[in-house]
PDB file of C-alpha atoms in Angstrom:
ATOM      1  CA  MET A   1     -16.623   7.649  34.820  1.00  0.00           C
ATOM      2  CA  ASN A   2     -16.822  10.365  37.478  1.00  0.00           C
ATOM      3  CA  SER A   3     -14.277  11.288  40.162  1.00  0.00           C
ATOM      4  CA  LEU A   4     -16.275   9.620  42.938  1.00  0.00           C
ATOM      5  CA  SER A   5     -16.056   6.201  41.341  1.00  0.00           C
ATOM      6  CA  LEU A   6     -12.295   6.566  40.853  1.00  0.00           C
ATOM      7  CA  GLY A   7     -11.634   7.032  44.544  1.00  0.00           C
ATOM      8  CA  PHE A   8      -9.708  10.293  44.157  1.00  0.00           C
ATOM      9  CA  ALA A   9     -10.474  13.853  43.153  1.00  0.00           C
ATOM     10  CA  LEU A  10      -9.718  15.068  39.645  1.00  0.00           C
ATOM     11  CA  ALA A  11      -9.279  18.704  40.725  1.00  0.00           C
ATOM     12  CA  PRO A  12      -5.802  19.972  41.669  1.00  0.00           C
ATOM     13  CA  PRO A  13      -5.016  20.640  45.317  1.00  0.00           C
ATOM     14  CA  PRO A  14      -5.962  24.122  46.576  1.00  0.00           C
ATOM     15  CA  GLY A  15      -3.533  26.762  45.398  1.00  0.00           C
ATOM     16  CA  HIS A  16      -2.230  24.660  42.501  1.00  0.00           C
ATOM     17  CA  ALA A  17      -3.152  24.935  38.856  1.00  0.00           C
ATOM     18  CA  LEU A  18      -3.758  22.002  36.511  1.00  0.00           C
ATOM     19  CA  LEU A  19      -1.187  23.364  34.087  1.00  0.00           C
ATOM     20  CA  PRO A  20       2.030  25.311  34.651  1.00  0.00           C
ATOM     21  CA  PRO A  21       1.726  29.119  34.593  1.00  0.00           C
ATOM     22  CA  CYS A  22       3.043  29.371  31.024  1.00  0.00           C
ATOM     23  CA  TYR A  23      -0.166  27.681  29.809  1.00  0.00           C
ATOM     24  CA  HIS A  24      -2.510  30.149  31.483  1.00  0.00           C
ATOM     25  CA  GLY A  25      -2.854  33.027  29.106  1.00  0.00           C
ATOM     26  CA  TYR A  26      -0.161  35.605  29.700  1.00  0.00           C
ATOM     27  CA  GLY A  27       2.092  33.934  32.259  1.00  0.00           C
ATOM     28  CA  PRO A  28       2.663  34.690  35.925  1.00  0.00           C
ATOM     29  CA  HIS A  29       4.316  38.124  35.545  1.00  0.00           C
ATOM     30  CA  VAL A  30       2.454  39.628  32.604  1.00  0.00           C
ATOM     31  CA  HIS A  31      -1.077  40.910  33.009  1.00  0.00           C
ATOM     32  CA  ALA A  32      -3.615  41.108  30.231  1.00  0.00           C
ATOM     33  CA  PRO A  33      -4.685  44.547  29.045  1.00  0.00           C
ATOM     34  CA  PRO A  34      -8.014  45.590  30.565  1.00  0.00           C
ATOM     35  CA  HIS A  35      -9.876  45.396  27.230  1.00  0.00           C
ATOM     36  CA  VAL A  36      -8.888  41.735  26.631  1.00  0.00           C
ATOM     37  CA  HIS A  37     -11.209  39.229  28.247  1.00  0.00           C
ATOM     38  CA  ALA A  38      -9.939  35.974  26.810  1.00  0.00           C
ATOM     39  CA  PRO A  39     -10.389  32.874  28.937  1.00  0.00           C
ATOM     40  CA  PRO A  40      -7.187  31.222  30.053  1.00  0.00           C
ATOM     41  CA  LEU A  41      -5.751  28.595  27.781  1.00  0.00           C
ATOM     42  CA  VAL A  42      -6.556  25.184  29.240  1.00  0.00           C
ATOM     43  CA  HIS A  43      -5.150  22.883  26.588  1.00  0.00           C
ATOM     44  CA  ALA A  44      -2.024  23.143  24.515  1.00  0.00           C
ATOM     45  CA  PRO A  45      -1.229  20.623  21.809  1.00  0.00           C
ATOM     46  CA  PRO A  46       1.798  18.500  22.581  1.00  0.00           C
ATOM     47  CA  LEU A  47       4.974  19.386  20.778  1.00  0.00           C
ATOM     48  CA  VAL A  48       5.944  16.354  18.748  1.00  0.00           C
ATOM     49  CA  HIS A  49       8.879  16.201  16.408  1.00  0.00           C
ATOM     50  CA  ALA A  50       7.665  14.560  13.212  1.00  0.00           C
ATOM     51  CA  PRO A  51      10.058  14.172  10.282  1.00  0.00           C
ATOM     52  CA  LEU A  52       8.884  15.269   6.856  1.00  0.00           C
ATOM     53  CA  PHE A  53       9.193  11.699   5.616  1.00  0.00           C
ATOM     54  CA  ASP A  54       9.843   8.360   7.238  1.00  0.00           C
ATOM     55  CA  PRO A  55      12.624   6.637   5.338  1.00  0.00           C
ATOM     56  CA  GLU A  56      12.155   2.907   4.937  1.00  0.00           C
ATOM     57  CA  PRO A  57      14.662   0.671   6.655  1.00  0.00           C
ATOM     58  CA  ALA A  58      17.318  -0.801   4.374  1.00  0.00           C
ATOM     59  CA  PHE A  59      15.899  -4.326   4.607  1.00  0.00           C
ATOM     60  CA  VAL A  60      12.474  -3.083   3.431  1.00  0.00           C
ATOM     61  CA  GLN A  61      14.085  -1.293   0.487  1.00  0.00           C
ATOM     62  CA  ARG A  62      15.985  -4.474  -0.462  1.00  0.00           C
ATOM     63  CA  ARG A  63      12.836  -6.587  -0.139  1.00  0.00           C
ATOM     64  CA  ASN A  64      10.867  -4.166  -2.324  1.00  0.00           C
ATOM     65  CA  GLU A  65      13.644  -4.108  -4.926  1.00  0.00           C
ATOM     66  CA  ARG A  66      13.727  -7.928  -5.025  1.00  0.00           C
ATOM     67  CA  GLU A  67       9.954  -7.989  -5.547  1.00  0.00           C
ATOM     68  CA  ARG A  68      10.171  -5.399  -8.340  1.00  0.00           C
ATOM     69  CA  GLU A  69      12.903  -7.469 -10.008  1.00  0.00           C
ATOM     70  CA  ARG A  70      10.825 -10.647  -9.686  1.00  0.00           C
ATOM     71  CA  VAL A  71       7.773  -8.963 -11.243  1.00  0.00           C
ATOM     72  CA  ARG A  72       9.982  -7.563 -14.021  1.00  0.00           C
ATOM     73  CA  HIS A  73      11.236 -11.095 -14.825  1.00  0.00           C
ATOM     74  CA  VAL A  74       7.712 -12.550 -14.792  1.00  0.00           C
ATOM     75  CA  ASN A  75       6.508  -9.827 -17.167  1.00  0.00           C
ATOM     76  CA  GLN A  76       9.500 -10.412 -19.461  1.00  0.00           C
ATOM     77  CA  GLY A  77       8.617 -14.121 -19.532  1.00  0.00           C
ATOM     78  CA  TYR A  78       5.035 -13.350 -20.557  1.00  0.00           C
ATOM     79  CA  ALA A  79       6.274 -10.941 -23.249  1.00  0.00           C
ATOM     80  CA  ARG A  80       8.608 -13.612 -24.645  1.00  0.00           C
ATOM     81  CA  LEU A  81       5.811 -16.205 -24.601  1.00  0.00           C
ATOM     82  CA  ARG A  82       3.520 -13.796 -26.486  1.00  0.00           C
ATOM     83  CA  GLN A  83       6.207 -13.426 -29.166  1.00  0.00           C
ATOM     84  CA  ILE A  84       6.495 -17.210 -29.592  1.00  0.00           C
ATOM     85  CA  LEU A  85       2.772 -17.950 -29.812  1.00  0.00           C
ATOM     86  CA  PRO A  86       1.342 -17.967 -33.347  1.00  0.00           C
ATOM     87  CA  LYS A  87      -1.149 -15.319 -34.364  1.00  0.00           C
ATOM     88  CA  THR A  88      -4.700 -16.561 -33.880  1.00  0.00           C
ATOM     89  CA  GLY A  89      -6.718 -14.062 -35.879  1.00  0.00           C
ATOM     90  CA  PRO A  90      -7.161 -13.957 -39.661  1.00  0.00           C
ATOM     91  CA  ASP A  91      -5.734 -10.432 -39.815  1.00  0.00           C
ATOM     92  CA  PRO A  92      -1.902 -10.487 -40.085  1.00  0.00           C
ATOM     93  CA  GLY A  93      -1.738  -7.023 -38.512  1.00  0.00           C
ATOM     94  CA  PRO A  94      -1.044  -6.288 -34.878  1.00  0.00           C
ATOM     95  CA  GLU A  95      -3.409  -7.959 -32.437  1.00  0.00           C
ATOM     96  CA  PRO A  96      -4.345  -6.545 -29.071  1.00  0.00           C
ATOM     97  CA  ARG A  97      -1.994  -7.629 -26.335  1.00  0.00           C
ATOM     98  CA  LEU A  98      -3.104 -10.792 -24.549  1.00  0.00           C
ATOM     99  CA  SER A  99      -3.590 -10.745 -20.800  1.00  0.00           C
ATOM    100  CA  LYS A 100      -1.522 -13.108 -18.663  1.00  0.00           C
ATOM    101  CA  VAL A 101      -4.414 -15.574 -18.399  1.00  0.00           C
ATOM    102  CA  GLN A 102      -5.087 -15.381 -22.140  1.00  0.00           C
ATOM    103  CA  THR A 103      -1.380 -15.914 -22.815  1.00  0.00           C
ATOM    104  CA  LEU A 104      -1.297 -19.038 -20.644  1.00  0.00           C
ATOM    105  CA  ARG A 105      -4.446 -20.444 -22.268  1.00  0.00           C
ATOM    106  CA  ALA A 106      -3.079 -19.779 -25.749  1.00  0.00           C
ATOM    107  CA  ALA A 107       0.208 -21.458 -24.767  1.00  0.00           C
ATOM    108  CA  ILE A 108      -1.673 -24.540 -23.530  1.00  0.00           C
ATOM    109  CA  GLN A 109      -3.619 -24.749 -26.788  1.00  0.00           C
ATOM    110  CA  TYR A 110      -0.427 -24.324 -28.802  1.00  0.00           C
ATOM    111  CA  ILE A 111       1.364 -27.036 -26.831  1.00  0.00           C
ATOM    112  CA  CYS A 112      -1.604 -29.372 -27.351  1.00  0.00           C
ATOM    113  CA  GLU A 113      -1.509 -28.681 -31.094  1.00  0.00           C
ATOM    114  CA  LEU A 114       2.240 -29.313 -31.245  1.00  0.00           C
ATOM    115  CA  GLN A 115       1.788 -32.525 -29.248  1.00  0.00           C
ATOM    116  CA  ARG A 116      -0.897 -33.669 -31.678  1.00  0.00           C
ATOM    117  CA  LEU A 117       1.385 -32.952 -34.639  1.00  0.00           C
ATOM    118  CA  LEU A 118       4.279 -34.842 -33.032  1.00  0.00           C
ATOM    119  CA  ASN A 119       2.085 -37.870 -32.420  1.00  0.00           C
ATOM    120  CA  GLY A 120       0.886 -37.792 -36.027  1.00  0.00           C
ATOM    121  CA  GLN A 121      -2.725 -37.485 -34.990  1.00  0.00           C
ATOM    122  CA  GLN A 122      -5.382 -36.078 -37.236  1.00  0.00           C
ATOM    123  CA  GLY A 123      -8.617 -34.415 -36.185  1.00  0.00           C
ATOM    124  CA  ALA A 124      -9.478 -32.288 -33.200  1.00  0.00           C
ATOM    125  CA  PRO A 125      -6.651 -31.065 -30.998  1.00  0.00           C
ATOM    126  CA  GLN A 126      -6.211 -32.701 -27.615  1.00  0.00           C
ATOM    127  CA  SER A 127      -7.437 -30.981 -24.532  1.00  0.00           C
ATOM    128  CA  PRO A 128      -4.849 -30.255 -21.808  1.00  0.00           C
ATOM    129  CA  GLN A 129      -6.347 -33.035 -19.638  1.00  0.00           C
ATOM    130  CA  GLN A 130      -5.588 -35.648 -22.343  1.00  0.00           C
ATOM    131  CA  LEU A 131      -1.861 -34.930 -22.342  1.00  0.00           C
TER     132      LEU A 131
END
C-alpha cells in the first residue's frame, strides 16, 4: 500500500527526522571522522526484557504433578497385573515385558479361562463376548 492510498504522507515533516538523534549514527553533537562514511542507522532493534526462563504458574505445576502421579499409578497397576498373569510361553525364564495392550488382552484371556474353570466347563475357553 503506498502513501497516496493512505491519505497521508509517510515522510516526516520538513526539519524533523524519523528517529530521534541518538539513532542517527553519532548523535547530534559528535561528528564522524572524515574517513568514516557509514550511512546513518535507520533501524534499531527494540529493547525487550526477556527472562532467561519463564516459570510455570503454580496451578500448572500442580496440574502437571497430578498428571504425573496419575500416570505413575496406571503404570503400577499394569506392572501388578503383569505379575499376576501366568506365564504363557514354554520357557520358564524371563519373558519380554508385555505392552499395555498385550497385558489387557492376556488378562481378558486369563479371566475367561478362570470363568470356564469356575463353571466346570471343558473344551475351548470362552471368548470375552460370551461372558
